[in-house]
Coordinates of C-alpha atoms in Angstrom, one line a residue:
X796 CA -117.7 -64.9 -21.2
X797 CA -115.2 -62.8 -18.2
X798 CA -112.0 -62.0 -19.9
X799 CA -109.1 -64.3 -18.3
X800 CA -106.9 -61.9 -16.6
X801 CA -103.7 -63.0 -16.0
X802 CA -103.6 -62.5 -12.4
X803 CA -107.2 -62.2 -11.8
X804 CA -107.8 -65.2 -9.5
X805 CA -111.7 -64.3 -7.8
X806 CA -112.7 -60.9 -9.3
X807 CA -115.8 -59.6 -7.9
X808 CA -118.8 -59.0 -9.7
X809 CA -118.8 -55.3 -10.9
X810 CA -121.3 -53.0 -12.3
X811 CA -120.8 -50.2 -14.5
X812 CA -122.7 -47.2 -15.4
X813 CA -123.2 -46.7 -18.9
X814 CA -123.8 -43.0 -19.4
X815 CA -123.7 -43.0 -23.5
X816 CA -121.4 -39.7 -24.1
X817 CA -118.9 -40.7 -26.5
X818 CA -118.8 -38.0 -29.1
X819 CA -115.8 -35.9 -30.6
X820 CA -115.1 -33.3 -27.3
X821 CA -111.8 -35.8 -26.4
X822 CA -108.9 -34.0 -24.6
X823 CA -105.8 -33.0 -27.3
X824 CA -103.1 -33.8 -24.9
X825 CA -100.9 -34.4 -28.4
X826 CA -99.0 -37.5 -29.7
X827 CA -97.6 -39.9 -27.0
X828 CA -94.3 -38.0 -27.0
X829 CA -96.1 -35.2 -25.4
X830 CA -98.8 -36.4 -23.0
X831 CA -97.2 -35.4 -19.7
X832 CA -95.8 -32.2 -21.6
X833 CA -99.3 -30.6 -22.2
X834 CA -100.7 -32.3 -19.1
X835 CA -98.3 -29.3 -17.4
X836 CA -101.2 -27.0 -18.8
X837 CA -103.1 -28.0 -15.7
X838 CA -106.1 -29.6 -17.9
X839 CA -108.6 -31.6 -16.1
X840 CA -109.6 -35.0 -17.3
X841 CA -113.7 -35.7 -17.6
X842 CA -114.7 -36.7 -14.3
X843 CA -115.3 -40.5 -14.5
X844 CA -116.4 -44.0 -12.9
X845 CA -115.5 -46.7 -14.2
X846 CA -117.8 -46.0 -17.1
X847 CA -117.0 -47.1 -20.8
X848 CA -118.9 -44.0 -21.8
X849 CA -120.3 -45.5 -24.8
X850 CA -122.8 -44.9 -27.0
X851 CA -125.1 -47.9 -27.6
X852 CA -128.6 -48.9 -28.7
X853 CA -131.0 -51.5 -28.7
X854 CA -130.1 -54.7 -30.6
X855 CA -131.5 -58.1 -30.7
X856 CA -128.9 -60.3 -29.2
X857 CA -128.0 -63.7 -30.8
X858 CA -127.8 -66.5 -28.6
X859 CA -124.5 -66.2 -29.7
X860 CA -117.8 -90.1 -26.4
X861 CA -115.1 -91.9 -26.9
X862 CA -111.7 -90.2 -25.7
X863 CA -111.2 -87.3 -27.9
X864 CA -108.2 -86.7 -30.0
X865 CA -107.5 -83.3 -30.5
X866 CA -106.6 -82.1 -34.4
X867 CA -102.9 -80.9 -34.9
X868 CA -103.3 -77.3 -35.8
X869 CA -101.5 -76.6 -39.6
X870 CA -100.5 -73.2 -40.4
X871 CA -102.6 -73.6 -43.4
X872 CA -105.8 -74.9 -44.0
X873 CA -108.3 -75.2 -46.9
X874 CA -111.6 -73.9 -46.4
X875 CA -114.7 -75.1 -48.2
X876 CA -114.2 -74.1 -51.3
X877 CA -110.8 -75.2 -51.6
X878 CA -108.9 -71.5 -50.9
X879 CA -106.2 -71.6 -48.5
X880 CA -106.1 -70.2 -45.3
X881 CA -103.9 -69.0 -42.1
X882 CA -104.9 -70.9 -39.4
X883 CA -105.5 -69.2 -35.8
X884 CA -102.4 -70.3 -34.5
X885 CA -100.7 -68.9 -37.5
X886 CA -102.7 -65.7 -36.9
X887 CA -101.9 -65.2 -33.4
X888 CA -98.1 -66.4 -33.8
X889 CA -97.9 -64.0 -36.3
X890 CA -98.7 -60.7 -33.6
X891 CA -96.3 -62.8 -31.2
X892 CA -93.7 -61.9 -33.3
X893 CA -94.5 -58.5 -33.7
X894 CA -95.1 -57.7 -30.3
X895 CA -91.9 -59.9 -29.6
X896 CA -90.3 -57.5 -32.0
X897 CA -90.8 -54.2 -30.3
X898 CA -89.1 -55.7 -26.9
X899 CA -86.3 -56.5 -28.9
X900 CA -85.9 -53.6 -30.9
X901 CA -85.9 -51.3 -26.9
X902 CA -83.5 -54.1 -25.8
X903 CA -81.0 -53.3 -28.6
X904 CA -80.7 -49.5 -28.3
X905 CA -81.5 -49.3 -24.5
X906 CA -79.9 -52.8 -23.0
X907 CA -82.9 -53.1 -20.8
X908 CA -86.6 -52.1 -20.4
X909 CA -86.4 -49.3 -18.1
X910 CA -88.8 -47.3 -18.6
X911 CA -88.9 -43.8 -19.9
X912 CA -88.4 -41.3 -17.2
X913 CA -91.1 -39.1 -16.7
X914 CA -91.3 -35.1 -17.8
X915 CA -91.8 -33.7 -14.8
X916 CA -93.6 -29.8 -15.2
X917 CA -96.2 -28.4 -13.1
X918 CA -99.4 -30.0 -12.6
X919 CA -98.2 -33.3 -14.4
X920 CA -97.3 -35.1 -10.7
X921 CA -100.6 -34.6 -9.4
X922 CA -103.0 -35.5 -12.4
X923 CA -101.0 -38.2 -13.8
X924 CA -100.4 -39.8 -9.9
X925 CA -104.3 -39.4 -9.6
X926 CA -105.1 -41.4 -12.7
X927 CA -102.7 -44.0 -11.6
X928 CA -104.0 -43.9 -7.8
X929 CA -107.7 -44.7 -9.2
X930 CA -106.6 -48.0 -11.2
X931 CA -105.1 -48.8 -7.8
X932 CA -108.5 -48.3 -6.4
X933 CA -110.3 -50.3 -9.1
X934 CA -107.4 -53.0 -8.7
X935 CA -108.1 -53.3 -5.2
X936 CA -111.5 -53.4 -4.7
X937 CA -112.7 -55.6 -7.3
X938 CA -109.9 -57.6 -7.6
X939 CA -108.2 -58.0 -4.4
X940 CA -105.6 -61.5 -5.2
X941 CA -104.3 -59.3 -8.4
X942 CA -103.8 -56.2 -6.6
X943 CA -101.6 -58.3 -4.0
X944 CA -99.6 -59.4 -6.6
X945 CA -99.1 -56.3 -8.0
X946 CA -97.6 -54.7 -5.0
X947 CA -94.9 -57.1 -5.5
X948 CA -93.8 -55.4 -8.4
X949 CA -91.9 -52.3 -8.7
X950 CA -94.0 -48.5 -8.6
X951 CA -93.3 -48.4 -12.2
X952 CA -94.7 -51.8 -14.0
X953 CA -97.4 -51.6 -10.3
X954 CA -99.3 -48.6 -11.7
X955 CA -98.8 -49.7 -15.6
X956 CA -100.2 -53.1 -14.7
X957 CA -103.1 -51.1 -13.2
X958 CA -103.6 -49.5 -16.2
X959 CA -103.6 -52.1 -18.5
X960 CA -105.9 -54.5 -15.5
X961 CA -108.9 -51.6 -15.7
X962 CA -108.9 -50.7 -19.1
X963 CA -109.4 -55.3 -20.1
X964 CA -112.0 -54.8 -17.5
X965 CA -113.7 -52.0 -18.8
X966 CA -113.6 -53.9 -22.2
X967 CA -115.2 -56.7 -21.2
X968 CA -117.9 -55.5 -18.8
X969 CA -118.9 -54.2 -22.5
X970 CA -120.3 -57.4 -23.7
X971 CA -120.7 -58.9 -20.3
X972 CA -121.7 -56.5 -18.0
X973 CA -125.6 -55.2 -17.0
X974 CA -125.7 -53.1 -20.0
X975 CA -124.9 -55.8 -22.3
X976 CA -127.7 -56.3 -24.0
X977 CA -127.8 -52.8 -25.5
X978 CA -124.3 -53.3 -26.7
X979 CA -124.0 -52.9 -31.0
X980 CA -120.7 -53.6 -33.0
X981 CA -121.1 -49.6 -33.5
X982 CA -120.5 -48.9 -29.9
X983 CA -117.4 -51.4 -29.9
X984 CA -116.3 -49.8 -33.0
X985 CA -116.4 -46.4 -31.0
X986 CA -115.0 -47.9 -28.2
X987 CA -111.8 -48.9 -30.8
X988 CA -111.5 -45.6 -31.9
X989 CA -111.4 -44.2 -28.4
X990 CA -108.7 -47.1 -28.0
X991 CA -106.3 -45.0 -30.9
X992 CA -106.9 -41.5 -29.4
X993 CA -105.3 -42.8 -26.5
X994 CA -102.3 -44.3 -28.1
X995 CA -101.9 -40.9 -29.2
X996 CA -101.9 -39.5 -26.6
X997 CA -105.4 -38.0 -26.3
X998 CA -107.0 -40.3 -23.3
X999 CA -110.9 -39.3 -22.9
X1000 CA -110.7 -39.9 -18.7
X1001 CA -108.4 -40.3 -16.2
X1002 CA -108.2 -44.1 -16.5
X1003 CA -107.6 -43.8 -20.5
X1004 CA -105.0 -41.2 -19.6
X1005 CA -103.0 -43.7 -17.0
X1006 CA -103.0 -46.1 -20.0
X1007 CA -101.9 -43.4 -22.9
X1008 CA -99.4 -42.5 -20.5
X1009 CA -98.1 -46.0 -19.5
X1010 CA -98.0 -47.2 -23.9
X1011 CA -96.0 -44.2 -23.7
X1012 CA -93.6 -45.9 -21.5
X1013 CA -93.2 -49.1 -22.2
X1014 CA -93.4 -51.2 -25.8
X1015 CA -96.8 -52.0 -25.8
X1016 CA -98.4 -52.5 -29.2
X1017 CA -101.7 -51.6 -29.7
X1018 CA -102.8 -54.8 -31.7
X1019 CA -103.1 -56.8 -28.9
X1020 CA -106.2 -54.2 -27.7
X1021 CA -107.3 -53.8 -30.8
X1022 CA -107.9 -57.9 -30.7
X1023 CA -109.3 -57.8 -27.1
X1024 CA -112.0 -55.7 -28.9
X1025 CA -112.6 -57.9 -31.6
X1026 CA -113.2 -60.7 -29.1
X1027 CA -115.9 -59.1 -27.5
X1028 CA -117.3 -58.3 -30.9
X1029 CA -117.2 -62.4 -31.3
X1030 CA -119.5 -62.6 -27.8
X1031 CA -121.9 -60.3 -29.9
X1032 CA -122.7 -62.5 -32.8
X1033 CA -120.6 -65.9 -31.9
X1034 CA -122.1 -68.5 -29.8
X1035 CA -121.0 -71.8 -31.3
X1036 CA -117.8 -72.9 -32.1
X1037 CA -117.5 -75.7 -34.1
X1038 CA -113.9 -77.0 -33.4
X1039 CA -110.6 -75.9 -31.4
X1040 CA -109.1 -73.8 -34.1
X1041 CA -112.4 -71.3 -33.5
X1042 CA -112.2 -71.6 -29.7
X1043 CA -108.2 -71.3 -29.7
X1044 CA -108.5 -67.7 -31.6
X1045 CA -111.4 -66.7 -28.9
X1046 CA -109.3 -67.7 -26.4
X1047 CA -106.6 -65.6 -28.0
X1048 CA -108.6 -62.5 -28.4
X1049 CA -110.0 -62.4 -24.7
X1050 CA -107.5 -63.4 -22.8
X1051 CA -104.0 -64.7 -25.0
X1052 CA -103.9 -60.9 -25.7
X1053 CA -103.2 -59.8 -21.8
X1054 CA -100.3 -61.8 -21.5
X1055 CA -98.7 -59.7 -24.9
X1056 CA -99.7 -56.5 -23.4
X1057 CA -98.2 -57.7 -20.0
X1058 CA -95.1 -58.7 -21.0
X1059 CA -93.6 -55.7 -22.3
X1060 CA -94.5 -54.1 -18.1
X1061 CA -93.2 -57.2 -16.0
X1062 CA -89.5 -57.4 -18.4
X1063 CA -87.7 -59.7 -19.3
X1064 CA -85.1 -61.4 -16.8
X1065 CA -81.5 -59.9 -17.5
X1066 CA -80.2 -63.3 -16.8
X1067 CA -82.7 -65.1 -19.2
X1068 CA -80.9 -66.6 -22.0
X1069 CA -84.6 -67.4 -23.7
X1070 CA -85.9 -65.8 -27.0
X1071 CA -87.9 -62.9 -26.6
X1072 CA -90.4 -64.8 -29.0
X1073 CA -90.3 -68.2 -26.3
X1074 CA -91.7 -65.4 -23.5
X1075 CA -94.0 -64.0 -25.6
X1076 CA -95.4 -67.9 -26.5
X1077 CA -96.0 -68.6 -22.7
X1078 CA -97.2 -65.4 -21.3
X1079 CA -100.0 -66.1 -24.4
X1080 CA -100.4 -69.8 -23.3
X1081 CA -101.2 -68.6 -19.3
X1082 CA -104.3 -66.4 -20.8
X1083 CA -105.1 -69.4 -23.0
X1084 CA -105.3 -71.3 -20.2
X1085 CA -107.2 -69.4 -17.9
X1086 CA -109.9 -68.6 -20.6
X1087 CA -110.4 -72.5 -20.9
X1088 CA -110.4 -73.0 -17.1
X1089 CA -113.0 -70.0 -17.1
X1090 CA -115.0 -71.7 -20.1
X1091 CA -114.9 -75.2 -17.9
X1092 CA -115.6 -73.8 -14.9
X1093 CA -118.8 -71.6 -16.1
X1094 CA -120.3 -74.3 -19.0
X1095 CA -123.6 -74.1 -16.4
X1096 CA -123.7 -70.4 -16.3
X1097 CA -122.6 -69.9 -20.5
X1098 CA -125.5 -72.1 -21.6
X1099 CA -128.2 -70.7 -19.5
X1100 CA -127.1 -67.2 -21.2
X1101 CA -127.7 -69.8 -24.5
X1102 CA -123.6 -70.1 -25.2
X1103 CA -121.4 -72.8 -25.7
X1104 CA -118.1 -72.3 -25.6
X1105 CA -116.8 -76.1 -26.0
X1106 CA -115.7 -77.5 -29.6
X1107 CA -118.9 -79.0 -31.3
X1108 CA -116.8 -81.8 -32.9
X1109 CA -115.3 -82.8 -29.9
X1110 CA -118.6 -83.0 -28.2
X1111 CA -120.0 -85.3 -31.0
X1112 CA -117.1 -87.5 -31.1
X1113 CA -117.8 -87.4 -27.3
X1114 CA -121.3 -88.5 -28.1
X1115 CA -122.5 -85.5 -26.6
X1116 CA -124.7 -82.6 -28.3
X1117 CA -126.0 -79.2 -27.1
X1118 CA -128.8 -81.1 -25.6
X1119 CA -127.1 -82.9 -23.3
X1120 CA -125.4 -79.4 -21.6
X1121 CA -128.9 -77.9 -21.3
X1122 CA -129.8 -80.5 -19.8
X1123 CA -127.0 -80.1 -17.3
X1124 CA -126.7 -83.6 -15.9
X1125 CA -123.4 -85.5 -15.6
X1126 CA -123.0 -88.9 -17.4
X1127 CA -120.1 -90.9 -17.7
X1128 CA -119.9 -89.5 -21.4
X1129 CA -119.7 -86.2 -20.0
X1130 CA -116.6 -87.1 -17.5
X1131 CA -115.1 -88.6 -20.2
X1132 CA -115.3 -85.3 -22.2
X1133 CA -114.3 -83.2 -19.4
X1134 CA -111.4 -84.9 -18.8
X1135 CA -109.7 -84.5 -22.2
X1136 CA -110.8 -81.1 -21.9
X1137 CA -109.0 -80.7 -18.7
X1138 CA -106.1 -82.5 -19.6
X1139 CA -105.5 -79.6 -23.0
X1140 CA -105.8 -77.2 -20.0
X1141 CA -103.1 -78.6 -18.2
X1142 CA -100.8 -78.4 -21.2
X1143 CA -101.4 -75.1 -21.9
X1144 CA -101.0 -74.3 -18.2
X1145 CA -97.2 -76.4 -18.7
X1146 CA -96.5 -74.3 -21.4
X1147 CA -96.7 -71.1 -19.5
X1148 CA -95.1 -72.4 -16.7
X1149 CA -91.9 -72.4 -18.7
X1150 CA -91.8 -68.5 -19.5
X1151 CA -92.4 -67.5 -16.2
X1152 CA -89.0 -68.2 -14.6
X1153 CA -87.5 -65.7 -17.6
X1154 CA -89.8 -63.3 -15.9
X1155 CA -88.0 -60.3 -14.5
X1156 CA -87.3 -61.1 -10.2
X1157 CA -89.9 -58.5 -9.6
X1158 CA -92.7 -60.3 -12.0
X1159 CA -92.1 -64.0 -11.0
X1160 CA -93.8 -64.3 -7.7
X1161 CA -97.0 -62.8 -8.8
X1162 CA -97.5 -64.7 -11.8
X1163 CA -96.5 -67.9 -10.2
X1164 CA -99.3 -67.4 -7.6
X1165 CA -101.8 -66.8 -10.3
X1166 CA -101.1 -69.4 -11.9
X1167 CA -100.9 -72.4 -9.7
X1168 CA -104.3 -71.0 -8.3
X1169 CA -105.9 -70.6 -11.1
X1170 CA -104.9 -74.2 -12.3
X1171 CA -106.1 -75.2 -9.0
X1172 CA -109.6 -74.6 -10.4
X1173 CA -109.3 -77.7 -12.7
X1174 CA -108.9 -79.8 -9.7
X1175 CA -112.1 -78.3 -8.2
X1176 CA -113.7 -79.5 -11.1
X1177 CA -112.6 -82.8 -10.6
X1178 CA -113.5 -82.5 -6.8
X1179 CA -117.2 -82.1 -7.7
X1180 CA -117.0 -85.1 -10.2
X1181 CA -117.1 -82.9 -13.0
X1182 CA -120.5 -81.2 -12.2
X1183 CA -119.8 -77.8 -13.8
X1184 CA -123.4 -77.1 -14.2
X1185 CA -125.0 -76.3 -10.9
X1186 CA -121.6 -76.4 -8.9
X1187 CA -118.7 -73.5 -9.6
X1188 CA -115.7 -74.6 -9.0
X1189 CA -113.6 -72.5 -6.9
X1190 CA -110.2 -72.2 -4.7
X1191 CA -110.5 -72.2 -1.3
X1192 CA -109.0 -69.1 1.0
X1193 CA -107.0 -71.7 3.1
X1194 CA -105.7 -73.1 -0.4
X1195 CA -104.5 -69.7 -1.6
X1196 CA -103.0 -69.0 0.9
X1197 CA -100.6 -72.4 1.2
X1198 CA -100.2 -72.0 -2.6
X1199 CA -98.2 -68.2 -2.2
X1200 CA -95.0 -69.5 0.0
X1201 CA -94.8 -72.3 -3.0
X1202 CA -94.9 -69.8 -5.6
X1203 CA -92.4 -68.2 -3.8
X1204 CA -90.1 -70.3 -3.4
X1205 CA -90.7 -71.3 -7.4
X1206 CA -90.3 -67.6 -8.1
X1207 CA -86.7 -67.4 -6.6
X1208 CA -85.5 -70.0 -9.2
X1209 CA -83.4 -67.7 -11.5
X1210 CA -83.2 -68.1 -15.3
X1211 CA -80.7 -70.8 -16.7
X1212 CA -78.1 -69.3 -18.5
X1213 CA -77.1 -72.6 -20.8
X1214 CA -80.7 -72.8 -22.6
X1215 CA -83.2 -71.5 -23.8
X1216 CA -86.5 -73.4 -24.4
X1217 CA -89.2 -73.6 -26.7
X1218 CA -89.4 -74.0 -30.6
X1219 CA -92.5 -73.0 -32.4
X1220 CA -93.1 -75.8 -33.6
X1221 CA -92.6 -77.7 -30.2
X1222 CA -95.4 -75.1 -29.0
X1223 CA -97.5 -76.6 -31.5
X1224 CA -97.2 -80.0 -31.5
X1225 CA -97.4 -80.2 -27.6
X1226 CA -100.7 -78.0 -27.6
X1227 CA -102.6 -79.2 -29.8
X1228 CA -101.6 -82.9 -30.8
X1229 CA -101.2 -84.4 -27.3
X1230 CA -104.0 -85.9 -25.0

C-alpha cells in the first residue's frame, strides 16, 4: 500500500535498484551539531540512486449491509483477556503531543521557526547544495504536482520538504516496490538503524545527508520515522484488519506520520492564535485522509496482491465478506458500504481543512491544492458508481488545474486572531462517531 504523501497528488510509478550494501563503512560526519562542520573536510558522500541500499533475503511473503456505524474510539480498551489497553488514537495522540512539544519549546526561546543558519566553511556549499539539488530532481520527476507546490515555499522549508518527500519514498518503495518480495523485518530493522545514524549526523548518501542536515534544522522528531518504518513492517506480515481502530494506526504509521514530520518545515502562521497541538491534529488528519482515499481508490489493485485494507466488521455488518471483493463486482451492498466509507473520508478531509489556514503564508497554497485534489478522488469514485475494482479513480488535468486558483484564493485567508479551534476530544468524537 503507496504511502499518502501529503502533497503527492499523481506520483509516478518508480523503480529502484536494490544493491544490498548496507554494512558498518557509514560516513562519521559527527553529532547533528557538526554535520556541515566536518562536511568542510571535503568528504564525498557514496555515490547513490535512489537506492535504499539494503540488505535483504528471500522470505515467504504473507498475503498480508446495512448502513454502518462506526465505533467511538476510547482511549482505553480491554483486550481479550480483560487487560487494559491504549487505544490507537491514544497512541498516536500521544506522539502529537510530543512532536507538538518540540515546536513549542523553539517557539519559546526563538519567537519563530527560523531556521538555523547554516555554517558556512569550505566545501560545505557545494556538497550540501548537491544533496539538496538531487531531492529536487527526485521531487520533480516522479512527482511533478508536489514539486509545484513546493516551489511555492521558501528555499529553506523547499529543499527540507525535499528531503523529507524522498527519504518517505524511499521507505516505502521498501515494501512496495519491485524488490519487495525479498524484503525481511531484518532489512527494515537495518534500514531503522541507518534512520538514527542520520539523526546523528552520520547520513550514508547524499539523500540521507540532505535529511541529517535538514533534522538539524528544524524540530523534527525522529519518532514519526521511526513509525513510518514500523508501518511498512505492518505491510510485511499484516493483511487483515479487523476493525477501524487497526486500520486508523496503519493509517497513522504510513501516512498520519508525514504530516508530523511536515509541520515543523512549513511553520506555524505568526498570526495563528491555534494550539500548536490543534496543528499538529490536522496536518495528521490530511495523511489519514489521503491513506483512506488511497485504500478506496486501489481496493481492486490491494486484493489482487491478496490485501485488504477495509475494516472486517464493517464489511460484515455491510453484509459483505472477503469474497465478495475478490470477486470484484459492484452490488447495491457494496455502494452502500462505500459510501459510509467515503463519507469517514470526508470528515477526516474537514478535519484537516481546519489546520491549514494556521499554516505559515508560504505553506498554505500548496497544501490547499493537495488537498482539494486529492479529495477530488472520492468524487471519482462516486463518478464510476463506486467500481473501485477494475476502474481507478483519478483527477483529471483540466480539474487540477481549475482546482489551484481556488486554493489560492483559500490560501490567502489569514489566521483568525479571536479563536482557536479544536479540542481533543472534539477531534474524536467528530472522527470516529459520526456517519
Amino acid at each position: 500500500m503507496s504511502v499518502a504523501l501529503l502533497w503527492v497528488v499523481s506520483p509516478n510509478t518508480e523503480v529502484f535498484n536494490f544493491f544490498g550494501i548496507l554494512d558498518s563503512s557509514r560516513f562519521a560526519l559527527g553529532n547533528r551539531s557538526s554535520i556541515r562542520a566536518k562536511m568542510g573536510r571535503k568528504q564525498k558522500w557514496k555515490s547513490c540512486s535512489l537506492s535504499t541500499d539494503v540488505k535483504y533475503s528471500s522470505v515467504g511473503s504473507s498475503g498480508l449491509g446495512s448502513e454502518t456505524k462506526f465505533p467511538v474510539l476510547s482511549r482505553v480498551v480491554a483486550n481479550p483477556v480483560g487487560e487494559i489497553a491504549v487505544s490507537s488514537e491514544q497512541k498516536v495522540y500521544d506522539v502529537v503531543l510530543k512532536q507538538a512539544a518540540l515546536v513549542k519549546k523553539q517557539l519559546k526561546s526563538n519567537g519563530d521557526l527560523d531556521v538555523k543558519p547554516d555554517i558556512v566553511l569550505p566545501g560545505n556549499l557545494s556538497l550540501m547544495s548537491d544533496a539538496y539539488d538531487r531531492c529536487g530532481e527526485v521531487c520533480a520527476e516522479y512527482a511533478k504536482t508536489f514539486y509545484l507546490g513546493t516551489l511555492l515555499m521558501t528555499p529553506e522549508r523547499r529543499r527540507a520538504i525535499w528531503a523529507i518527500y524522498v527519504w518517505c519514498r524511499r521507505t516505502d518503495e521498501l515494501v512496495d516496490g519491485p524488490n519487495a518480495s525479498h524484503i525481511t523485518p531484518t532489512a527494515l530493522d537495518r534500514w531503522e538503524s541507518r534512520l538514527e545514524d542520520l539523526f546523528q549526523g552520520r547520513p550514508f548518501d547524499m539523500l540521507d545527508a540532505a535529511l541529517s542536515d535538514t533534522v538539524n534544522k528544524f524540530p523534527v522528531d525522529i519518532q514519526p520515522f521511526k513509525d513510518m518504518i514500523e508501518g511498512m513492517r505492518m505491510d510485511l506480515r499484516k493483511s487483515i484488519y479487523q476493525n477501524f481502530d487497526e486500520l486508523y494506526l496503519y493509517c497513522y504509521y504510513v501516512a498520519g506520520t508525514v504530516g508530523l514530520m511536515s509541520v515543523p518545515v512549513m511553520g506555524i502562521s505568526p498570526e495563528s492564535q491555534a494550539t500548536t497541538e490543534s496543528v499538529y491534529n490536522a496536518a495528521l488528519a490530511l495523511g489519514i485522509a489521503n491513506q483512506l482515499t488511497n485504500i478506496l481508490r486501489d481496493v481492486g489493485e490491494d486484493a489482487r496482491r491478496g490485501r485488504i485494507y477495509l475494516p472486517q466488521d464493517e464489511l460484515a455488518q455491510a453484509g459483505l465478506s472477503d469474497s465478495d471483493i475478490y470477486a470484484g463486482k459492484v452490488t447495491d451492498k457494496w455502494r452502500s458500504f462505500m459510501k459510509n466509507q467515503i463519507k469517514r473520508a470526508r470528515m477526516f478531509f474537514d478535519e484537516a481543512e481546519k489546520g491549514v489556514t494556521e499554516l505559515s503564508e508560504a505553506s498554505r497554497w500548496p497544501v490547499w491544492a493537495s488537498l482539494l485534489l486529492y479529495r477530488q478522488i472520492l468524487d471519482e469514485i462516486e463518478a464510476n458508481d463506486y467500481n473501485n475494482f477494475t476502474r481507478r479513480a483519478y483527477v483529471s488535468k483540466a480539474k487540477k488545474l481549475l482546482a489551484l486558483p481556488i486554493a489560492y484564493t483559500k490560501s490567502v485567508i489569514r489566521p483568525s486572531r479571536t479563536s482557536s479551534y479544536s479540542t481533543r476530544a472534539q477531534k474524536t468524537d467528530s472522527l470516529t462517531s459520526k456517519v
